[in-house]
Short mmCIF file of C-alpha atoms in Angstrom, two decimals:
data_model
loop_
_atom_site.label_atom_id
_atom_site.label_comp_id
_atom_site.label_asym_id
_atom_site.label_seq_id
_atom_site.Cartn_x
_atom_site.Cartn_y
_atom_site.Cartn_z
CA MET A 1187 0.51 -0.13 0.15
CA SER A 1188 0.77 3.48 -0.70
CA ALA A 1189 1.98 6.32 1.63
CA ASP A 1190 -1.87 7.36 0.39
CA GLY A 1191 -3.60 4.25 1.14
CA LYS A 1192 -3.90 3.50 -2.50
CA LEU A 1193 -2.93 -0.34 -3.31
CA LEU A 1194 0.53 -0.38 -5.40
CA SER A 1195 0.51 -2.42 -8.35
CA TYR A 1196 3.56 -4.60 -9.38
CA ALA A 1197 2.12 -6.04 -12.93
CA GLN A 1198 2.20 -4.51 -15.74
CA ASN A 1199 -1.10 -4.50 -16.91
CA ARG A 1200 -2.72 -4.41 -12.91
CA GLU A 1201 -3.44 -8.23 -13.15
CA ASP A 1202 -2.51 -8.37 -9.43
CA TYR A 1203 -4.88 -5.56 -8.93
CA HIS A 1204 -8.12 -7.36 -10.61
CA LEU A 1205 -6.75 -10.78 -8.66
CA ASN A 1206 -7.15 -8.78 -5.38
CA LEU A 1207 -10.31 -7.79 -6.37
CA LEU A 1208 -11.37 -11.59 -6.07
CA PHE A 1209 -9.31 -12.28 -2.94
CA GLN A 1210 -9.15 -8.87 -0.83
CA ASP A 1211 -10.96 -11.09 2.01
CA GLN A 1212 -8.24 -13.97 1.82
CA ALA A 1213 -5.49 -13.73 3.99
CA GLU A 1214 -3.71 -16.56 2.49
CA GLY A 1215 -2.69 -18.29 -0.43
CA PHE A 1216 -1.19 -20.18 -2.73
CA TYR A 1217 0.00 -19.34 -6.67
CA ILE A 1218 1.81 -21.19 -9.46
CA ASP A 1219 3.78 -17.89 -11.07
CA VAL A 1220 5.61 -20.07 -14.13
CA GLY A 1221 7.82 -17.78 -16.13
CA GLY A 1222 8.42 -15.20 -12.73
CA GLY A 1223 10.34 -13.10 -14.41
CA HIS A 1224 12.24 -10.42 -12.17
CA VAL A 1225 10.99 -10.73 -8.42
CA VAL A 1226 9.34 -7.26 -8.37
CA ALA A 1227 8.94 -5.22 -11.45
CA ASP A 1228 6.30 -6.38 -13.55
CA ASN A 1229 5.39 -9.15 -11.47
CA VAL A 1230 2.24 -10.56 -10.91
CA SER A 1231 2.84 -12.97 -7.49
CA PHE A 1232 4.94 -10.26 -5.85
CA PHE A 1233 1.74 -8.57 -4.69
CA PHE A 1234 0.59 -11.26 -2.87
CA TYR A 1235 3.39 -12.49 -1.46
CA GLU A 1236 3.19 -9.04 0.67
CA ARG A 1237 0.23 -10.30 1.50
CA GLY A 1238 1.29 -13.41 3.29
CA TRP A 1239 1.02 -15.90 0.62
CA ARG A 1240 3.11 -18.27 -0.66
CA GLY A 1241 3.89 -20.20 -3.90
CA ILE A 1242 5.98 -21.54 -6.73
CA VAL A 1243 8.21 -19.72 -9.32
CA VAL A 1244 9.60 -21.14 -12.07
CA GLU A 1245 12.08 -19.27 -13.27
CA PRO A 1246 14.69 -20.65 -16.03
CA GLN A 1247 16.97 -17.49 -15.55
CA GLU A 1248 19.40 -17.98 -12.72
CA ARG A 1249 20.09 -14.47 -11.80
CA LEU A 1250 16.35 -13.71 -11.71
CA ALA A 1251 15.60 -16.80 -9.24
CA GLU A 1252 18.42 -16.41 -7.03
CA ALA A 1253 16.79 -13.07 -6.31
CA TYR A 1254 13.60 -14.92 -5.36
CA ALA A 1255 15.72 -16.67 -2.78
CA LEU A 1256 16.35 -13.39 -1.09
CA VAL A 1257 13.39 -11.30 -1.70
CA ARG A 1258 10.67 -14.35 -1.33
CA PRO A 1259 12.50 -17.35 0.74
CA ARG A 1260 8.62 -18.90 1.49
CA ASP A 1261 8.53 -19.88 -2.16
CA HIS A 1262 9.69 -22.29 -3.45
CA VAL A 1263 11.72 -21.36 -6.74
CA ALA A 1264 11.99 -24.35 -9.41
CA VAL A 1265 14.84 -23.26 -11.61
CA MET A 1266 14.14 -24.73 -14.81
CA LEU A 1267 11.25 -24.29 -17.82
CA ALA A 1268 7.68 -26.38 -17.43
CA GLY A 1269 6.05 -27.46 -21.06
CA ARG A 1270 4.44 -30.64 -21.79
CA ALA A 1271 6.63 -33.30 -20.67
CA GLU A 1272 10.04 -34.12 -18.85
CA GLY A 1273 13.31 -33.24 -20.30
CA GLN A 1274 15.57 -31.21 -21.67
CA VAL A 1275 14.88 -28.29 -23.92
CA ASP A 1276 16.81 -25.29 -25.94
CA PHE A 1277 16.30 -22.23 -23.71
CA PHE A 1278 17.60 -18.59 -25.71
CA GLU A 1279 18.39 -16.20 -22.76
CA ALA A 1280 18.23 -12.45 -23.64
CA GLU A 1281 21.19 -10.91 -22.11
CA GLN A 1282 20.07 -7.58 -21.00
CA PHE A 1283 15.99 -7.86 -22.27
CA HIS A 1284 15.34 -10.71 -19.94
CA GLY A 1285 11.80 -10.88 -21.06
CA LEU A 1286 12.83 -11.67 -24.68
CA SER A 1287 14.18 -15.24 -23.36
CA THR A 1288 12.05 -18.02 -24.85
CA THR A 1289 12.21 -21.39 -25.71
CA VAL A 1290 10.50 -20.31 -29.31
CA ALA A 1291 13.40 -20.19 -31.98
CA ALA A 1292 11.44 -17.67 -34.23
CA HIS A 1293 11.59 -15.28 -31.17
CA ALA A 1294 15.00 -15.75 -30.09
CA ASP A 1295 15.87 -15.41 -33.86
CA ALA A 1296 14.03 -12.17 -34.09
CA ALA A 1297 15.31 -10.81 -31.01
CA ALA A 1298 18.83 -11.50 -32.06
CA GLY A 1299 17.77 -9.75 -35.83
CA ASN A 1300 16.95 -6.45 -33.34
CA GLY A 1301 20.45 -6.52 -31.59
CA VAL A 1302 19.46 -8.32 -28.63
CA ALA A 1303 22.48 -10.79 -27.47
CA MET A 1304 21.10 -14.06 -27.17
CA ARG A 1305 22.32 -17.40 -25.26
CA ARG A 1306 21.48 -20.75 -26.34
CA ARG A 1307 21.36 -23.20 -23.41
CA SER A 1308 19.81 -26.70 -23.00
CA LEU A 1309 17.78 -26.57 -20.12
CA PRO A 1310 15.50 -29.41 -18.11
CA VAL A 1311 12.31 -29.39 -18.26
CA THR A 1312 9.58 -30.44 -15.75
CA THR A 1313 5.45 -30.16 -16.34
CA LEU A 1314 2.78 -28.80 -14.31
CA ALA A 1315 1.37 -31.89 -12.86
CA ALA A 1316 4.97 -32.91 -11.33
CA LEU A 1317 5.28 -29.90 -9.63
CA CYS A 1318 2.60 -29.40 -8.12
CA ALA A 1319 2.71 -32.99 -6.94
CA ALA A 1320 6.18 -32.35 -4.97
CA HIS A 1321 5.36 -28.70 -4.04
CA ALA A 1322 1.99 -27.60 -3.79
CA PRO A 1323 -0.88 -27.99 -1.14
CA ALA A 1324 -4.52 -29.34 -2.08
CA ARG A 1325 -6.00 -25.76 -3.34
CA ILE A 1326 -4.20 -23.39 -5.71
CA ASP A 1327 -5.59 -20.48 -5.77
CA PHE A 1328 -4.12 -19.14 -9.37
CA LEU A 1329 -1.47 -19.69 -11.83
CA LYS A 1330 -0.34 -17.47 -13.92
CA ILE A 1331 1.45 -18.58 -17.38
CA ASP A 1332 3.83 -15.94 -19.32
CA VAL A 1333 6.32 -17.86 -20.98
CA GLU A 1334 7.21 -15.58 -24.41
CA GLY A 1335 5.08 -17.99 -27.37
CA ALA A 1336 5.37 -21.06 -25.35
CA GLU A 1337 1.88 -20.99 -23.11
CA ALA A 1338 -0.06 -23.61 -24.39
CA ASP A 1339 2.28 -26.16 -23.86
CA VAL A 1340 2.68 -25.59 -19.93
CA PRO A 1341 -0.60 -26.82 -19.16
CA ARG A 1342 -0.74 -29.70 -21.77
CA LYS A 1343 0.28 -33.13 -20.54
CA THR A 1344 2.44 -35.84 -23.07
CA SER A 1345 0.13 -38.92 -22.22
CA SER A 1346 -1.27 -41.86 -24.50
CA ASN A 1347 -4.80 -41.09 -22.28
CA ILE A 1348 -4.35 -37.19 -22.56
CA LYS A 1349 -5.58 -34.94 -25.92
CA ASP A 1350 -4.02 -32.22 -26.95
#
């Protein structure tokens, strides 16, 4: 809350403010933030962390993930990617513009074509189901997915029993 009593929004499009309208009477809760990004700036879950909530943050960029450990010790931070199947995948990390980092090669090529230095690394991938089984309580209040073009892969699981 600001000095004048107004709620501060940390999210890019005030998503935290709008979620707070749903959860304003809820003192504790649990979120999953896939593609956490910066620990505070343009961050949807920080608003709730400040109010006593906790959650799982998936952030593959090591320098950003390290900040979560310092600023948000109640959160479980998974330094990896989330996708439809466990394994390894190429991750294109933007050196100065973390929000342009992606698993989508065409997006990385476009950023590089505009002068953004990109570093290609192979990173581990887990599924949302595996993260939940290992770290989530029975109730999850909200899920935020922002993974630069691969959002549809996160809630899907590759299996012979599940159709996309």
